[in-house]
Tab-separated table of C-alpha atoms in Angstrom:
chain	number	residue	atom	x	y	z
A	21	LEU	CA	0.000	0.000	0.000
A	22	VAL	CA	1.266	3.456	-0.932
A	23	LEU	CA	-0.440	6.584	0.389
A	24	ILE	CA	-0.126	9.761	-1.679
A	25	ASP	CA	-1.714	13.188	-1.820
A	26	ILE	CA	-2.512	15.494	-4.709
A	27	SER	CA	1.023	16.926	-4.770
A	28	SER	CA	2.717	13.516	-4.984
A	29	GLY	CA	4.600	12.763	-8.149
A	30	PRO	CA	5.865	12.457	-10.746
A	31	GLN	CA	2.818	10.755	-12.251
A	32	GLU	CA	5.035	8.313	-14.177
A	33	SER	CA	6.375	6.966	-10.885
A	34	ILE	CA	2.885	6.578	-9.446
A	35	ASP	CA	1.782	4.780	-12.607
A	36	ALA	CA	4.767	2.438	-12.325
A	37	ILE	CA	3.816	1.570	-8.739
A	38	VAL	CA	0.203	0.867	-9.766
A	39	ASN	CA	1.367	-1.203	-12.756
A	40	ALA	CA	3.512	-3.277	-10.400
A	41	GLY	CA	0.296	-4.324	-8.656
A	42	ILE	CA	0.722	-2.165	-5.575
A	43	LYS	CA	-2.379	-0.431	-4.231
A	44	VAL	CA	-2.136	3.386	-4.279
A	45	VAL	CA	-4.595	5.491	-2.271
A	46	GLU	CA	-4.782	9.280	-2.489
A	47	VAL	CA	-5.550	10.960	0.825
A	48	PRO	CA	-6.557	14.607	1.312
A	49	GLU	CA	-3.916	17.185	2.123
A	50	ALA	CA	-4.128	18.945	5.497
A	51	TRP	CA	-3.436	22.666	5.856
A	52	THR	CA	-5.602	23.375	8.924
A	53	ILE	CA	-6.582	21.650	12.161
A	54	ALA	CA	-9.991	20.948	10.612
A	55	ASP	CA	-8.302	19.054	7.748
A	56	ILE	CA	-6.810	16.465	10.130
A	57	GLY	CA	-10.103	14.557	10.433
A	58	PRO	CA	-10.599	13.820	6.725
A	59	LYS	CA	-6.894	13.019	6.288
A	60	VAL	CA	-6.699	10.545	9.169
A	61	SER	CA	-10.091	9.040	8.285
A	62	ALA	CA	-8.904	8.395	4.729
A	63	ILE	CA	-5.729	6.750	6.023
A	64	GLY	CA	-7.766	4.683	8.482
A	65	GLY	CA	-10.044	3.510	5.687
A	66	ALA	CA	-7.065	2.624	3.492
A	67	VAL	CA	-5.452	0.457	6.177
A	68	GLY	CA	-8.716	-1.151	7.305
A	69	ALA	CA	-9.128	0.746	10.564
A	70	PRO	CA	-11.903	3.325	9.976
A	71	VAL	CA	-13.327	3.188	13.512
A	72	GLN	CA	-9.916	3.563	15.133
A	73	ALA	CA	-9.194	6.512	12.827
A	74	VAL	CA	-12.262	8.398	14.067
A	75	GLU	CA	-11.281	7.761	17.691
A	76	TYR	CA	-7.730	8.850	16.944
A	77	VAL	CA	-8.837	12.147	15.401
A	78	SER	CA	-10.894	12.913	18.490
A	79	THR	CA	-7.856	12.319	20.716
A	80	LEU	CA	-5.537	14.355	18.487
A	81	THR	CA	-7.640	17.481	18.397
A	82	SER	CA	-9.100	17.500	21.910
A	83	GLY	CA	-7.996	20.437	24.004
A	84	THR	CA	-6.612	22.502	21.118
A	85	GLN	CA	-9.697	24.491	20.143
A	86	GLN	CA	-8.759	28.155	19.863
A	87	LEU	CA	-6.482	28.624	22.841
A	88	SER	CA	-6.323	32.164	24.120
A	89	LEU	CA	-3.751	34.412	25.738
A	90	PRO	CA	-4.078	37.498	27.955
A	91	SER	CA	-2.420	39.502	25.182
A	92	THR	CA	-2.609	38.342	21.558
A	93	PRO	CA	0.842	38.326	19.913
A	94	LYS	CA	1.319	39.277	16.275
A	95	VAL	CA	3.270	36.403	14.701
A	96	ALA	CA	5.049	36.207	11.341
A	97	PHE	CA	5.795	32.794	9.866
A	98	ILE	CA	8.908	33.142	7.719
A	99	TYR	CA	9.986	30.349	5.382
A	100	LEU	CA	13.760	30.547	5.061
A	101	ARG	CA	16.232	28.883	2.729
A	102	GLY	CA	19.306	31.040	3.142
A	103	THR	CA	21.485	28.926	0.870
A	104	SER	CA	19.126	29.786	-1.989
A	105	ALA	CA	18.301	33.296	-0.762
A	106	ILE	CA	14.614	32.322	-0.456
A	107	TYR	CA	12.669	34.287	2.144
A	108	LEU	CA	8.878	33.934	2.123
A	109	LEU	CA	6.257	35.306	4.501
A	110	GLY	CA	3.392	32.971	5.363
A	111	GLY	CA	-0.130	34.174	4.718
A	112	VAL	CA	-3.601	32.780	4.087
A	113	GLY	CA	-3.421	29.020	3.518
A	114	SER	CA	0.226	28.503	4.472
A	115	GLY	CA	-0.770	26.070	7.209
A	116	ALA	CA	1.133	28.124	9.759
A	117	ASP	CA	-1.771	30.586	9.819
A	118	SER	CA	-3.998	27.840	11.242
A	119	MET	CA	-1.403	26.793	13.822
A	120	ILE	CA	-0.791	30.381	14.959
A	121	SER	CA	-4.514	31.090	15.280
A	122	GLU	CA	-5.201	27.852	17.191
A	123	ALA	CA	-2.351	28.678	19.585
A	124	GLY	CA	-3.824	32.101	20.381
A	125	GLY	CA	-1.807	34.362	18.086
A	126	ILE	CA	-2.506	36.545	15.064
A	127	ASP	CA	-0.758	35.598	11.820
A	128	VAL	CA	0.292	38.987	10.425
A	129	GLY	CA	0.569	37.656	6.863
A	130	ALA	CA	-2.951	36.232	6.954
A	131	GLN	CA	-4.260	39.379	8.642
A	132	ALA	CA	-2.829	41.394	5.742
A	133	GLN	CA	-4.535	38.964	3.306
A	134	LEU	CA	-1.218	37.906	1.760
A	135	GLY	CA	-0.951	34.682	-0.239
A	136	ALA	CA	0.232	31.441	1.358
A	137	PHE	CA	3.913	32.095	0.638
A	138	THR	CA	4.673	35.678	-0.370
A	139	PRO	CA	8.198	36.920	-1.199
A	140	LEU	CA	9.409	38.819	1.832
A	141	SER	CA	10.263	42.494	1.416
A	142	ALA	CA	12.011	44.443	4.143
A	143	GLU	CA	9.473	47.250	3.889
A	144	GLY	CA	6.521	44.866	4.105
A	145	LEU	CA	7.807	43.140	7.219
A	146	ILE	CA	8.623	46.437	8.918
A	147	GLN	CA	5.060	47.597	8.276
A	148	LEU	CA	3.580	44.375	9.721
A	149	ASP	CA	5.970	44.661	12.715
A	150	PRO	CA	5.436	41.210	14.320
A	151	ASP	CA	6.003	40.575	18.008
A	152	VAL	CA	7.173	37.003	17.325
A	153	LEU	CA	8.884	35.252	14.416
A	154	LEU	CA	7.983	31.621	13.722
A	155	VAL	CA	10.450	29.642	11.586
A	156	MET	CA	11.440	26.059	10.847
A	157	THR	CA	14.679	24.717	12.321
A	158	ASN	CA	16.444	23.907	9.041
A	159	GLY	CA	15.526	27.308	7.662
A	160	LEU	CA	16.913	29.008	10.753
A	161	GLU	CA	20.166	27.086	10.416
A	162	SER	CA	20.400	28.116	6.747
A	163	VAL	CA	20.651	31.801	7.712
A	164	GLY	CA	23.155	31.307	10.531
A	165	GLY	CA	20.793	30.811	13.462
A	166	ILE	CA	18.916	33.465	15.408
A	167	ASP	CA	21.698	36.027	15.031
A	168	GLY	CA	21.689	35.600	11.256
A	169	LEU	CA	17.899	35.801	11.087
A	170	LEU	CA	17.750	38.987	13.132
A	171	GLN	CA	20.225	40.683	10.779
A	172	LEU	CA	18.102	40.153	7.657
A	173	PRO	CA	16.784	43.403	6.146
A	174	GLY	CA	13.390	44.209	7.615
A	175	VAL	CA	13.635	41.598	10.333
A	176	ALA	CA	16.102	43.696	12.302
A	177	GLN	CA	13.600	46.562	12.535
A	178	THR	CA	10.750	44.535	14.082
A	179	LYS	CA	9.589	44.262	17.688
A	180	ALA	CA	10.382	40.543	17.441
A	181	ALA	CA	14.038	41.288	16.688
A	182	ALA	CA	14.292	43.822	19.489
A	183	SER	CA	13.166	41.201	22.021
A	184	ARG	CA	14.788	38.226	20.172
A	185	SER	CA	11.368	36.574	20.113
A	186	VAL	CA	11.962	33.671	17.731
A	187	ILE	CA	10.289	30.257	17.849
A	188	ALA	CA	11.859	27.483	15.776
A	189	VAL	CA	9.849	24.321	15.080
A	190	ASP	CA	11.110	21.135	13.457
A	191	ASP	CA	10.525	21.158	9.694
A	192	THR	CA	8.742	17.804	9.786
A	193	LEU	CA	6.328	18.973	12.481
A	194	LEU	CA	5.110	22.513	11.832
A	195	LEU	CA	3.050	21.895	8.702
A	196	SER	CA	2.496	18.132	8.960
A	197	PHE	CA	-0.957	18.233	10.618
A	198	GLY	CA	-0.469	14.741	11.984
A	199	PRO	CA	-0.129	12.880	15.298
A	200	ARG	CA	1.859	15.595	17.112
A	201	THR	CA	-0.191	18.594	16.004
A	202	GLY	CA	-2.189	18.889	19.234
A	203	GLU	CA	1.005	18.875	21.299
A	204	LEU	CA	2.527	21.513	19.017
A	205	VAL	CA	-0.455	23.856	19.378
A	206	LEU	CA	-0.150	23.625	23.168
A	207	ALA	CA	3.626	24.188	22.979
A	208	LEU	CA	3.191	27.241	20.739
A	209	ASN	CA	0.574	28.645	23.111
A	210	GLN	CA	3.026	28.239	25.989
A	211	ALA	CA	5.865	29.828	23.989
A	212	PHE	CA	3.673	32.797	22.977
A	213	SER	CA	2.717	33.241	26.630
A	214	GLU	CA	6.334	33.180	27.795
A	215	LEU	CA	7.501	35.614	25.101
A	216	ASN	CA	4.598	37.966	25.896
A	217	ALA	CA	5.710	38.004	29.522
A	218	GLN	CA	9.181	39.316	28.618
């Protein structure tokens, strides 16, 4: 059994797997907390465990509904690939917007109605002026760690840079919307709370 989603490819490889007699099942992508249910249910159906899948979804998402904070931080999700000079700001549909909202923050890219991954301009980020920067660990390493990130044009002029408020999440976890998503939402909520208290 091979599980794929709509972005899996190339199609020739998928066709070769099917032609070899291996069952291929396409499951829905997940870009929000609400998408976890259909994704896990489809996987459960594919492996012959539909009832267990429903129970699992309930466990995964319990306790993560719209956590709140005394003060709502403005958070910018920045996708970094320093070795390729790629710097993108997350917006509507990036997946991070859902995580930030569930954890009690405001995604500044989504609030500004930017696309899922918008090229980052120094002027744009300065105008959004986030309190917290959310990045993935490999991306952070690619720009030389926190010090390198905080020296990027535009980043250096934000409230987040002034307070060194940076949260790095493992690349395989932040946008996976899988078994550890509930734990991540709680961890982000705690991190937002601690950074707000500074």
